[in-house]
Each structure stands twice: as C-alpha cells, then as structure tokens.
Amino acid sequence: MKIQLDKLMTEQQNPDTMSIDRMNNFEIVKAINNEDKKIALAVEKELASIAELVDACAERLSKGGRILYTGAGTSGRLGILDASECPPTYGVSDQLVQGLIAGGLEAIFKSKENAEDDREAGIEDLKSINLCEKDVVIGLAASGRTPYVAAGLEYANSINAYTGSISCVKNSEIGKIAKTAIDVETGPEVVTGSTRMKAGTAQKMVLNMISTGTMIRLGKVFNNLMVDIQPTNAKLIERSKRILMLATGCDYSRAETLIETSNHDVKAAICMELSGLSLDECQKLLAENGGNISELLHQLQK
C-alpha cells in the first residue's frame, strides 16, 4: 500500500530553509532556532487536550493503573526517556510509567526502521506487560500513522484501557483511535522529514506536561518542590536538605537533623517541622491524605 507522504505536513519541504546547505554555521543555527521558536506556540493550541489527558492519567494511577508510552524511532525513545526520569524525580516505581518501543531494547540504541510497521508487535508488547483497564496507553507518532502505535491503541481500547495520542499533524490517524488526541502541528522540518527535530521537541514538551502534571496531581510536589525525591547519593541528600529549608524556612543544621530523624523521608520531615507532630503521626497522616502535604496541612488547620 502506497503511503501518501505528500499529505503529511511533517514531510513537506520548508520554504524557509531551502538554501540551508549554502548557509554558514551561524546562519544554520539561526534558521534552526527560528523554527524552534514556533513549537511552544503550537503546543499551546493543544493545552485543553493535554490537560484532559493529565486528568485521565491522575485518575487511573490513583486507582492502581500505569502510564504506558508506545512509539517507534524517535517517538519511542522520547517515551522511554520520560518514563525513566519519573522514579528519580518523584520516587515512584519504575513500573508506574513505562515506555515501549517498536523493535524492543535494541531499537533504543540502534535504528530498526522496519519495526514500526509491525502491528502484531504493537499488540503483543502491551500484552507482555499485562495491560489492563486501569492503565493509560499513550501512543506517540510524529506522522500520526505508525502501524505499531495504531494497533496498540486499538488493542488498548478493546480492553477499556484509557488511550491518548501525541502526533505532529492535524487530524492524525492515531488521534482518531485515541480517546484524547493531542495533534501539535509543528509544520515542515528544517531538514525535510527529519522529525527528530521540531516534532521531537514538541513531543518532549507534551510528555513533560503529562508526567509532571500527573505527578503534581498525585501529591508528588509541595509548592513547586520535588518532595518525593529519593536521596540515594550525596547530591540528592544535599538537595533534600535544601528542599526542607525552602519548604519550612528552617536552617541547614535543622534540615540535617530532620533528614536523619525522618529516615530520609522528605515529606514526613516537612510535616514534622510544620506541624510539630512525630514521625509516626506524620506518616499516618500522609497515608490518609494520599501523600499530599498541602491536603494534610489543610486538614490540620480545620
């Protein structure tokens, strides 16, 4: 079957970079930068859909579900990148947010372009991690048409998992399958068809919003601080102390004491300092309030 690339905006030739091969170095990077400036504005047009998907993710995860990104090539690698950053940033299990890529582990490091056409693999990869109706499957495809991704979304719909899509073309094919479609129109690339550039940047921005927004909703952030950080090395231990200082107004010495007293539980340490309660009392209250410090403090003020 002929793929009509001429219909895809991501495959069009960019009139503003037609002579890029004759530009000097400064002109090349300026041309790229000029195109990159357009991306945030394109993402802005999809904020309502992004917020809708964040809502679905937070609801499903609060009931024991997971976020599962699925994609091929650059899109798949971006999903894996976002998923891999969630455990160190928010202290969650590496099973909570996962990335699947057409072609498997090897495709993360080495291109396997033919893997994106494998519809069966798109389904089997989800089955292999026991996809269930509590989960959210988010398909990523710059072109909006990748068979591996489309098949995965169709399977997810068939078992009542929630589905979302992130593409860089209008009225994408995967968007027609997903319950929430995010179609960020990034336009022609600097180098024709090189969707690792503007399209990749747009997808990364949207993924940042989805995972960050979801974790905020799940109580992983207090004010704008990473309070579920896991202090597993010297740098992160120091960051934990700084978070305590910023969250409570205490000095460094007190932060050191709190970190030790709380067994490196930053949330409990904040609660202890702001409420005067014991470690056990704070941990109990945190459990009762879904780990949300703001909710806990609000309850105490009543």
PDB file of C-alpha atoms in Angstrom:
ATOM      1  CA  MET A   1       0.000   0.000   0.000  1.00  0.00           C
ATOM      2  CA  LYS A   2       1.356   3.392  -1.005  1.00  0.00           C
ATOM      3  CA  ILE A   3       1.934   5.770   1.909  1.00  0.00           C
ATOM      4  CA  GLN A   4       0.912   9.270   0.890  1.00  0.00           C
ATOM      5  CA  LEU A   5       3.777  11.201   2.441  1.00  0.00           C
ATOM      6  CA  ASP A   6       2.842  14.229   0.364  1.00  0.00           C
ATOM      7  CA  LYS A   7      -0.252  14.557   2.546  1.00  0.00           C
ATOM      8  CA  LEU A   8       1.744  14.744   5.794  1.00  0.00           C
ATOM      9  CA  MET A   9       2.833  18.218   6.930  1.00  0.00           C
ATOM     10  CA  THR A  10       5.864  16.725   8.688  1.00  0.00           C
ATOM     11  CA  GLU A  11       7.118  15.523   5.276  1.00  0.00           C
ATOM     12  CA  GLN A  12       6.772  18.837   3.441  1.00  0.00           C
ATOM     13  CA  GLN A  13       9.724  20.935   2.321  1.00  0.00           C
ATOM     14  CA  ASN A  14      10.281  24.014   4.459  1.00  0.00           C
ATOM     15  CA  PRO A  15      10.474  27.147   2.254  1.00  0.00           C
ATOM     16  CA  ASP A  16      12.491  28.991   4.909  1.00  0.00           C
ATOM     17  CA  THR A  17      15.369  26.504   4.854  1.00  0.00           C
ATOM     18  CA  MET A  18      15.635  25.715   1.144  1.00  0.00           C
ATOM     19  CA  SER A  19      19.185  27.107   0.965  1.00  0.00           C
ATOM     20  CA  ILE A  20      20.405  25.752   4.305  1.00  0.00           C
ATOM     21  CA  ASP A  21      23.157  23.753   2.587  1.00  0.00           C
ATOM     22  CA  ARG A  22      24.687  27.030   1.408  1.00  0.00           C
ATOM     23  CA  MET A  23      24.462  28.834   4.759  1.00  0.00           C
ATOM     24  CA  ASN A  24      27.402  29.439   7.070  1.00  0.00           C
ATOM     25  CA  ASN A  25      27.381  27.940  10.573  1.00  0.00           C
ATOM     26  CA  PHE A  26      25.737  30.908  12.243  1.00  0.00           C
ATOM     27  CA  GLU A  27      23.024  31.089   9.604  1.00  0.00           C
ATOM     28  CA  ILE A  28      22.310  27.357  10.005  1.00  0.00           C
ATOM     29  CA  VAL A  29      21.849  27.501  13.762  1.00  0.00           C
ATOM     30  CA  LYS A  30      19.803  30.695  13.454  1.00  0.00           C
ATOM     31  CA  ALA A  31      17.493  29.010  10.939  1.00  0.00           C
ATOM     32  CA  ILE A  32      17.030  26.064  13.293  1.00  0.00           C
ATOM     33  CA  ASN A  33      16.401  28.386  16.220  1.00  0.00           C
ATOM     34  CA  ASN A  34      13.802  30.358  14.258  1.00  0.00           C
ATOM     35  CA  GLU A  35      11.879  27.153  13.582  1.00  0.00           C
ATOM     36  CA  ASP A  36      12.178  26.029  17.205  1.00  0.00           C
ATOM     37  CA  LYS A  37      10.577  29.292  18.366  1.00  0.00           C
ATOM     38  CA  LYS A  38       7.320  28.166  16.757  1.00  0.00           C
ATOM     39  CA  ILE A  39       6.980  24.971  18.782  1.00  0.00           C
ATOM     40  CA  ALA A  40       5.743  26.295  22.128  1.00  0.00           C
ATOM     41  CA  LEU A  41       3.008  28.255  20.350  1.00  0.00           C
ATOM     42  CA  ALA A  42       1.928  25.121  18.504  1.00  0.00           C
ATOM     43  CA  VAL A  43       1.812  23.170  21.784  1.00  0.00           C
ATOM     44  CA  GLU A  44      -0.231  25.971  23.380  1.00  0.00           C
ATOM     45  CA  LYS A  45      -3.090  25.258  20.982  1.00  0.00           C
ATOM     46  CA  GLU A  46      -3.397  21.747  22.430  1.00  0.00           C
ATOM     47  CA  LEU A  47      -3.363  22.634  26.135  1.00  0.00           C
ATOM     48  CA  ALA A  48      -7.005  21.674  26.688  1.00  0.00           C
ATOM     49  CA  SER A  49      -6.385  18.190  25.311  1.00  0.00           C
ATOM     50  CA  ILE A  50      -3.150  17.838  27.280  1.00  0.00           C
ATOM     51  CA  ALA A  51      -4.978  18.805  30.483  1.00  0.00           C
ATOM     52  CA  GLU A  52      -7.697  16.262  29.684  1.00  0.00           C
ATOM     53  CA  LEU A  53      -5.081  13.519  29.339  1.00  0.00           C
ATOM     54  CA  VAL A  54      -3.379  14.549  32.593  1.00  0.00           C
ATOM     55  CA  ASP A  55      -6.740  14.229  34.330  1.00  0.00           C
ATOM     56  CA  ALA A  56      -7.220  10.715  32.935  1.00  0.00           C
ATOM     57  CA  CYS A  57      -3.691   9.709  33.955  1.00  0.00           C
ATOM     58  CA  ALA A  58      -4.051  11.004  37.513  1.00  0.00           C
ATOM     59  CA  GLU A  59      -7.402   9.275  37.940  1.00  0.00           C
ATOM     60  CA  ARG A  60      -6.177   5.915  36.626  1.00  0.00           C
ATOM     61  CA  LEU A  61      -2.894   5.976  38.547  1.00  0.00           C
ATOM     62  CA  SER A  62      -4.679   6.831  41.793  1.00  0.00           C
ATOM     63  CA  LYS A  63      -6.621   3.584  41.329  1.00  0.00           C
ATOM     64  CA  GLY A  64      -3.593   1.403  40.680  1.00  0.00           C
ATOM     65  CA  GLY A  65      -3.096   1.963  36.959  1.00  0.00           C
ATOM     66  CA  ARG A  66       0.004   2.812  34.942  1.00  0.00           C
ATOM     67  CA  ILE A  67       1.050   5.136  32.112  1.00  0.00           C
ATOM     68  CA  LEU A  68       2.393   3.231  29.115  1.00  0.00           C
ATOM     69  CA  TYR A  69       4.003   5.142  26.252  1.00  0.00           C
ATOM     70  CA  THR A  70       4.271   3.357  22.923  1.00  0.00           C
ATOM     71  CA  GLY A  71       6.121   4.571  19.853  1.00  0.00           C
ATOM     72  CA  ALA A  72       8.721   3.878  17.176  1.00  0.00           C
ATOM     73  CA  GLY A  73      12.055   5.534  16.478  1.00  0.00           C
ATOM     74  CA  THR A  74      12.476   8.994  17.987  1.00  0.00           C
ATOM     75  CA  SER A  75       8.937   8.971  19.377  1.00  0.00           C
ATOM     76  CA  GLY A  76       9.526   5.675  21.159  1.00  0.00           C
ATOM     77  CA  ARG A  77      12.829   6.862  22.601  1.00  0.00           C
ATOM     78  CA  LEU A  78      11.214  10.043  23.921  1.00  0.00           C
ATOM     79  CA  GLY A  79       8.566   7.987  25.710  1.00  0.00           C
ATOM     80  CA  ILE A  80      11.273   5.842  27.307  1.00  0.00           C
ATOM     81  CA  LEU A  81      13.200   8.969  28.331  1.00  0.00           C
ATOM     82  CA  ASP A  82      10.175  10.489  30.053  1.00  0.00           C
ATOM     83  CA  ALA A  83       9.329   7.222  31.796  1.00  0.00           C
ATOM     84  CA  SER A  84      12.884   6.677  33.019  1.00  0.00           C
ATOM     85  CA  GLU A  85      13.010  10.116  34.648  1.00  0.00           C
ATOM     86  CA  CYS A  86       9.929   9.563  36.823  1.00  0.00           C
ATOM     87  CA  PRO A  87      11.459   7.268  39.502  1.00  0.00           C
ATOM     88  CA  PRO A  88      14.409   9.514  40.449  1.00  0.00           C
ATOM     89  CA  THR A  89      12.336  12.697  40.265  1.00  0.00           C
ATOM     90  CA  TYR A  90       9.180  11.541  42.019  1.00  0.00           C
ATOM     91  CA  GLY A  91      10.172   8.417  43.933  1.00  0.00           C
ATOM     92  CA  VAL A  92       7.772   6.150  42.048  1.00  0.00           C
ATOM     93  CA  SER A  93       8.261   2.564  40.939  1.00  0.00           C
ATOM     94  CA  ASP A  94       9.842   2.033  37.535  1.00  0.00           C
ATOM     95  CA  GLN A  95       6.695   0.087  36.681  1.00  0.00           C
ATOM     96  CA  LEU A  96       4.362   3.069  37.121  1.00  0.00           C
ATOM     97  CA  VAL A  97       5.395   4.867  33.932  1.00  0.00           C
ATOM     98  CA  GLN A  98       6.870   2.714  31.165  1.00  0.00           C
ATOM     99  CA  GLY A  99       7.989   3.235  27.593  1.00  0.00           C
ATOM    100  CA  LEU A 100       7.628   0.674  24.820  1.00  0.00           C
ATOM    101  CA  ILE A 101       9.454   0.987  21.507  1.00  0.00           C
ATOM    102  CA  ALA A 102       8.941  -0.876  18.253  1.00  0.00           C
ATOM    103  CA  GLY A 103      11.834  -3.287  17.854  1.00  0.00           C
ATOM    104  CA  GLY A 104      12.458  -3.673  21.578  1.00  0.00           C
ATOM    105  CA  LEU A 105      15.506  -2.826  23.666  1.00  0.00           C
ATOM    106  CA  GLU A 106      17.949  -2.818  20.747  1.00  0.00           C
ATOM    107  CA  ALA A 107      15.898  -0.109  18.989  1.00  0.00           C
ATOM    108  CA  ILE A 108      16.650   2.343  21.795  1.00  0.00           C
ATOM    109  CA  PHE A 109      20.284   2.488  20.690  1.00  0.00           C
ATOM    110  CA  LYS A 110      20.184   1.347  17.077  1.00  0.00           C
ATOM    111  CA  SER A 111      17.617   2.268  14.439  1.00  0.00           C
ATOM    112  CA  LYS A 112      15.219  -0.535  13.427  1.00  0.00           C
ATOM    113  CA  GLU A 113      13.066   1.334  10.935  1.00  0.00           C
ATOM    114  CA  ASN A 114      11.074  -1.676   9.720  1.00  0.00           C
ATOM    115  CA  ALA A 115       9.811  -2.405  13.243  1.00  0.00           C
ATOM    116  CA  GLU A 116       7.288   0.445  13.108  1.00  0.00           C
ATOM    117  CA  ASP A 117       5.188  -1.456  10.552  1.00  0.00           C
ATOM    118  CA  ASP A 118       4.697  -4.472  12.833  1.00  0.00           C
ATOM    119  CA  ARG A 119       1.112  -4.207  14.048  1.00  0.00           C
ATOM    120  CA  GLU A 120       1.218  -7.537  15.873  1.00  0.00           C
ATOM    121  CA  ALA A 121       4.210  -6.417  17.921  1.00  0.00           C
ATOM    122  CA  GLY A 122       2.308  -3.273  18.904  1.00  0.00           C
ATOM    123  CA  ILE A 123      -0.311  -5.516  20.499  1.00  0.00           C
ATOM    124  CA  GLU A 124       1.995  -8.218  21.870  1.00  0.00           C
ATOM    125  CA  ASP A 125       4.270  -5.696  23.595  1.00  0.00           C
ATOM    126  CA  LEU A 126       1.270  -4.426  25.580  1.00  0.00           C
ATOM    127  CA  LYS A 127       0.049  -7.922  26.351  1.00  0.00           C
ATOM    128  CA  SER A 128       3.524  -8.856  27.601  1.00  0.00           C
ATOM    129  CA  ILE A 129       3.260  -6.303  30.405  1.00  0.00           C
ATOM    130  CA  ASN A 130      -0.294  -7.354  31.261  1.00  0.00           C
ATOM    131  CA  LEU A 131      -2.124  -4.255  30.054  1.00  0.00           C
ATOM    132  CA  CYS A 132      -5.403  -3.841  31.919  1.00  0.00           C
ATOM    133  CA  GLU A 133      -8.357  -1.468  32.013  1.00  0.00           C
ATOM    134  CA  LYS A 134      -6.803   0.588  34.828  1.00  0.00           C
ATOM    135  CA  ASP A 135      -3.923   1.640  32.579  1.00  0.00           C
ATOM    136  CA  VAL A 136      -3.414   4.585  30.227  1.00  0.00           C
ATOM    137  CA  VAL A 137      -1.761   3.904  26.871  1.00  0.00           C
ATOM    138  CA  ILE A 138      -0.330   6.961  25.111  1.00  0.00           C
ATOM    139  CA  GLY A 139       0.730   6.468  21.503  1.00  0.00           C
ATOM    140  CA  LEU A 140       3.450   8.691  20.050  1.00  0.00           C
ATOM    141  CA  ALA A 141       3.951   9.143  16.312  1.00  0.00           C
ATOM    142  CA  ALA A 142       5.137  12.349  14.662  1.00  0.00           C
ATOM    143  CA  SER A 143       3.407  11.337  11.429  1.00  0.00           C
ATOM    144  CA  GLY A 144       0.298  10.231  13.322  1.00  0.00           C
ATOM    145  CA  ARG A 145       0.089   6.984  11.358  1.00  0.00           C
ATOM    146  CA  THR A 146       2.640   4.457  12.698  1.00  0.00           C
ATOM    147  CA  PRO A 147       1.084   0.934  12.454  1.00  0.00           C
ATOM    148  CA  TYR A 148       2.843  -0.335  15.619  1.00  0.00           C
ATOM    149  CA  VAL A 149       1.291   2.514  17.600  1.00  0.00           C
ATOM    150  CA  ALA A 150      -2.146   2.397  15.975  1.00  0.00           C
ATOM    151  CA  ALA A 151      -2.528  -1.333  16.645  1.00  0.00           C
ATOM    152  CA  GLY A 152      -1.516  -0.876  20.275  1.00  0.00           C
ATOM    153  CA  LEU A 153      -4.106   1.860  20.778  1.00  0.00           C
ATOM    154  CA  GLU A 154      -6.818  -0.248  19.148  1.00  0.00           C
ATOM    155  CA  TYR A 155      -5.999  -3.157  21.457  1.00  0.00           C
ATOM    156  CA  ALA A 156      -5.981  -0.853  24.498  1.00  0.00           C
ATOM    157  CA  ASN A 157      -9.442   0.439  23.546  1.00  0.00           C
ATOM    158  CA  SER A 158     -10.684  -3.138  23.188  1.00  0.00           C
ATOM    159  CA  ILE A 159      -9.955  -3.893  26.859  1.00  0.00           C
ATOM    160  CA  ASN A 160     -11.206  -0.485  28.079  1.00  0.00           C
ATOM    161  CA  ALA A 161      -7.823   0.990  28.977  1.00  0.00           C
ATOM    162  CA  TYR A 162      -7.716   4.780  28.522  1.00  0.00           C
ATOM    163  CA  THR A 163      -5.955   5.908  25.359  1.00  0.00           C
ATOM    164  CA  GLY A 164      -4.214   9.098  24.339  1.00  0.00           C
ATOM    165  CA  SER A 165      -2.118  10.086  21.351  1.00  0.00           C
ATOM    166  CA  ILE A 166       0.596  12.625  20.592  1.00  0.00           C
ATOM    167  CA  SER A 167       1.274  13.460  16.948  1.00  0.00           C
ATOM    168  CA  CYS A 168       2.530  16.423  14.960  1.00  0.00           C
ATOM    169  CA  VAL A 169      -0.061  16.558  12.186  1.00  0.00           C
ATOM    170  CA  LYS A 170      -3.664  17.722  12.078  1.00  0.00           C
ATOM    171  CA  ASN A 171      -6.426  15.082  12.263  1.00  0.00           C
ATOM    172  CA  SER A 172      -3.936  12.273  12.818  1.00  0.00           C
ATOM    173  CA  GLU A 173      -4.855   8.634  12.275  1.00  0.00           C
ATOM    174  CA  ILE A 174      -3.842   7.673  15.811  1.00  0.00           C
ATOM    175  CA  GLY A 175      -5.816  10.649  17.112  1.00  0.00           C
ATOM    176  CA  LYS A 176      -8.952   9.142  15.605  1.00  0.00           C
ATOM    177  CA  ILE A 177      -8.313   5.965  17.604  1.00  0.00           C
ATOM    178  CA  ALA A 178      -7.406   7.561  20.934  1.00  0.00           C
ATOM    179  CA  LYS A 179      -9.911   8.858  23.464  1.00  0.00           C
ATOM    180  CA  THR A 180      -7.817  12.011  23.855  1.00  0.00           C
ATOM    181  CA  ALA A 181      -5.916  13.217  20.804  1.00  0.00           C
ATOM    182  CA  ILE A 182      -3.072  15.743  21.006  1.00  0.00           C
ATOM    183  CA  ASP A 183      -2.175  16.890  17.497  1.00  0.00           C
ATOM    184  CA  VAL A 184       0.579  19.511  17.669  1.00  0.00           C
ATOM    185  CA  GLU A 185       1.059  20.989  14.187  1.00  0.00           C
ATOM    186  CA  THR A 186       4.781  21.662  14.071  1.00  0.00           C
ATOM    187  CA  GLY A 187       4.952  22.154  10.295  1.00  0.00           C
ATOM    188  CA  PRO A 188       7.759  21.250   7.896  1.00  0.00           C
ATOM    189  CA  GLU A 189      11.116  20.373   9.414  1.00  0.00           C
ATOM    190  CA  VAL A 190      14.377  22.275   8.886  1.00  0.00           C
ATOM    191  CA  VAL A 191      15.671  19.182   7.082  1.00  0.00           C
ATOM    192  CA  THR A 192      12.714  17.672   5.236  1.00  0.00           C
ATOM    193  CA  GLY A 193      11.217  14.713   7.076  1.00  0.00           C
ATOM    194  CA  SER A 194      13.707  14.821   9.978  1.00  0.00           C
ATOM    195  CA  THR A 195      11.066  14.580  12.703  1.00  0.00           C
ATOM    196  CA  ARG A 196      13.631  14.158  15.461  1.00  0.00           C
ATOM    197  CA  MET A 197      13.835  17.956  15.305  1.00  0.00           C
ATOM    198  CA  LYS A 198      10.716  20.143  15.698  1.00  0.00           C
ATOM    199  CA  ALA A 199       8.322  17.211  16.049  1.00  0.00           C
ATOM    200  CA  GLY A 200      10.604  15.552  18.598  1.00  0.00           C
ATOM    201  CA  THR A 201      10.886  18.772  20.599  1.00  0.00           C
ATOM    202  CA  ALA A 202       7.103  19.195  20.613  1.00  0.00           C
ATOM    203  CA  GLN A 203       6.567  15.620  21.783  1.00  0.00           C
ATOM    204  CA  LYS A 204       9.136  16.088  24.564  1.00  0.00           C
ATOM    205  CA  MET A 205       7.348  19.245  25.732  1.00  0.00           C
ATOM    206  CA  VAL A 206       3.989  17.476  25.816  1.00  0.00           C
ATOM    207  CA  LEU A 207       5.440  14.468  27.655  1.00  0.00           C
ATOM    208  CA  ASN A 208       6.945  16.828  30.240  1.00  0.00           C
ATOM    209  CA  MET A 209       3.486  18.292  30.817  1.00  0.00           C
ATOM    210  CA  ILE A 210       1.761  14.922  31.070  1.00  0.00           C
ATOM    211  CA  SER A 211       4.126  13.271  33.535  1.00  0.00           C
ATOM    212  CA  THR A 212       4.733  16.425  35.587  1.00  0.00           C
ATOM    213  CA  GLY A 213       1.046  17.343  35.729  1.00  0.00           C
ATOM    214  CA  THR A 214       0.124  13.803  36.731  1.00  0.00           C
ATOM    215  CA  MET A 215       2.726  13.657  39.499  1.00  0.00           C
ATOM    216  CA  ILE A 216       1.611  17.030  40.846  1.00  0.00           C
ATOM    217  CA  ARG A 217      -1.966  15.751  40.965  1.00  0.00           C
ATOM    218  CA  LEU A 218      -0.755  12.672  42.843  1.00  0.00           C
ATOM    219  CA  GLY A 219       0.831  14.782  45.585  1.00  0.00           C
ATOM    220  CA  LYS A 220       4.434  14.316  44.494  1.00  0.00           C
ATOM    221  CA  VAL A 221       5.055  18.081  44.605  1.00  0.00           C
ATOM    222  CA  PHE A 222       4.653  20.533  47.516  1.00  0.00           C
ATOM    223  CA  ASN A 223       4.585  24.146  46.372  1.00  0.00           C
ATOM    224  CA  ASN A 224       6.961  23.553  43.455  1.00  0.00           C
ATOM    225  CA  LEU A 225       9.367  21.243  45.268  1.00  0.00           C
ATOM    226  CA  MET A 226      10.189  17.585  44.498  1.00  0.00           C
ATOM    227  CA  VAL A 227       9.207  16.252  47.911  1.00  0.00           C
ATOM    228  CA  ASP A 228       9.186  12.572  46.922  1.00  0.00           C
ATOM    229  CA  ILE A 229      12.826  12.729  45.877  1.00  0.00           C
ATOM    230  CA  GLN A 230      14.841   9.627  46.806  1.00  0.00           C
ATOM    231  CA  PRO A 231      18.110  10.782  48.451  1.00  0.00           C
ATOM    232  CA  THR A 232      20.271   7.943  47.115  1.00  0.00           C
ATOM    233  CA  ASN A 233      23.538   9.811  46.554  1.00  0.00           C
ATOM    234  CA  ALA A 234      25.437  12.743  48.042  1.00  0.00           C
ATOM    235  CA  LYS A 235      23.957  15.292  45.639  1.00  0.00           C
ATOM    236  CA  LEU A 236      20.394  14.159  46.272  1.00  0.00           C
ATOM    237  CA  ILE A 237      20.909  14.148  50.045  1.00  0.00           C
ATOM    238  CA  GLU A 238      22.006  17.777  49.810  1.00  0.00           C
ATOM    239  CA  ARG A 239      19.061  18.562  47.539  1.00  0.00           C
ATOM    240  CA  SER A 240      16.745  17.004  50.134  1.00  0.00           C
ATOM    241  CA  LYS A 241      18.120  19.326  52.797  1.00  0.00           C
ATOM    242  CA  ARG A 242      17.647  22.324  50.513  1.00  0.00           C
ATOM    243  CA  ILE A 243      14.063  21.263  49.807  1.00  0.00           C
ATOM    244  CA  LEU A 244      13.423  21.108  53.537  1.00  0.00           C
ATOM    245  CA  MET A 245      14.893  24.585  54.007  1.00  0.00           C
ATOM    246  CA  LEU A 246      12.774  26.031  51.209  1.00  0.00           C
ATOM    247  CA  ALA A 247       9.599  24.257  52.312  1.00  0.00           C
ATOM    248  CA  THR A 248       9.795  25.078  56.013  1.00  0.00           C
ATOM    249  CA  GLY A 249      12.154  28.048  56.388  1.00  0.00           C
ATOM    250  CA  CYS A 250      14.461  26.065  58.659  1.00  0.00           C
ATOM    251  CA  ASP A 251      18.254  26.444  58.585  1.00  0.00           C
ATOM    252  CA  TYR A 252      20.777  23.922  57.299  1.00  0.00           C
ATOM    253  CA  SER A 253      21.537  22.418  60.690  1.00  0.00           C
ATOM    254  CA  ARG A 254      17.845  21.805  61.376  1.00  0.00           C
ATOM    255  CA  ALA A 255      17.412  20.303  57.901  1.00  0.00           C
ATOM    256  CA  GLU A 256      20.223  17.837  58.634  1.00  0.00           C
ATOM    257  CA  THR A 257      18.527  16.825  61.870  1.00  0.00           C
ATOM    258  CA  LEU A 258      15.148  16.414  60.159  1.00  0.00           C
ATOM    259  CA  ILE A 259      16.602  14.252  57.398  1.00  0.00           C
ATOM    260  CA  GLU A 260      18.153  11.923  59.956  1.00  0.00           C
ATOM    261  CA  THR A 261      15.111  11.873  62.272  1.00  0.00           C
ATOM    262  CA  SER A 262      12.733  11.117  59.392  1.00  0.00           C
ATOM    263  CA  ASN A 263      14.943   8.348  57.955  1.00  0.00           C
ATOM    264  CA  HIS A 264      15.357  10.455  54.803  1.00  0.00           C
ATOM    265  CA  ASP A 265      11.588  10.757  54.285  1.00  0.00           C
ATOM    266  CA  VAL A 266      11.408  14.332  52.983  1.00  0.00           C
ATOM    267  CA  LYS A 267       7.612  14.572  53.104  1.00  0.00           C
ATOM    268  CA  ALA A 268       7.465  13.361  56.677  1.00  0.00           C
ATOM    269  CA  ALA A 269      10.269  15.740  57.632  1.00  0.00           C
ATOM    270  CA  ILE A 270       8.332  18.704  56.205  1.00  0.00           C
ATOM    271  CA  CYS A 271       5.226  17.608  58.074  1.00  0.00           C
ATOM    272  CA  MET A 272       7.162  17.235  61.317  1.00  0.00           C
ATOM    273  CA  GLU A 273       8.645  20.708  61.053  1.00  0.00           C
ATOM    274  CA  LEU A 274       5.442  22.496  60.027  1.00  0.00           C
ATOM    275  CA  SER A 275       3.074  20.647  62.356  1.00  0.00           C
ATOM    276  CA  GLY A 276       5.196  19.686  65.357  1.00  0.00           C
ATOM    277  CA  LEU A 277       3.919  16.121  65.111  1.00  0.00           C
ATOM    278  CA  SER A 278       6.008  12.952  65.448  1.00  0.00           C
ATOM    279  CA  LEU A 279       7.357  10.892  62.546  1.00  0.00           C
ATOM    280  CA  ASP A 280       4.757   8.170  63.081  1.00  0.00           C
ATOM    281  CA  GLU A 281       1.919  10.711  63.239  1.00  0.00           C
ATOM    282  CA  CYS A 282       3.102  12.436  60.065  1.00  0.00           C
ATOM    283  CA  GLN A 283       3.492   9.200  58.141  1.00  0.00           C
ATOM    284  CA  LYS A 284      -0.005   8.152  59.203  1.00  0.00           C
ATOM    285  CA  LEU A 285      -1.486  11.486  58.110  1.00  0.00           C
ATOM    286  CA  LEU A 286       0.383  11.368  54.805  1.00  0.00           C
ATOM    287  CA  ALA A 287      -1.047   7.912  54.121  1.00  0.00           C
ATOM    288  CA  GLU A 288      -4.548   9.151  54.929  1.00  0.00           C
ATOM    289  CA  ASN A 289      -4.149  12.113  52.557  1.00  0.00           C
ATOM    290  CA  GLY A 290      -2.669  10.235  49.620  1.00  0.00           C
ATOM    291  CA  GLY A 291       0.797  11.603  50.312  1.00  0.00           C
ATOM    292  CA  ASN A 292      -0.356  15.164  49.608  1.00  0.00           C
ATOM    293  CA  ILE A 293       1.290  17.590  52.053  1.00  0.00           C
ATOM    294  CA  SER A 294      -0.945  20.509  51.102  1.00  0.00           C
ATOM    295  CA  GLU A 295      -4.052  18.424  51.821  1.00  0.00           C
ATOM    296  CA  LEU A 296      -2.569  17.239  55.109  1.00  0.00           C
ATOM    297  CA  LEU A 297      -1.801  20.768  56.287  1.00  0.00           C
ATOM    298  CA  HIS A 298      -5.240  21.926  55.208  1.00  0.00           C
ATOM    299  CA  GLN A 299      -6.806  19.179  57.320  1.00  0.00           C
ATOM    300  CA  LEU A 300      -4.739  20.179  60.343  1.00  0.00           C
ATOM    301  CA  GLN A 301      -5.859  23.810  60.032  1.00  0.00           C
ATOM    302  CA  LYS A 302      -9.550  22.935  60.243  1.00  0.00           C
TER     303      LYS A 302
END
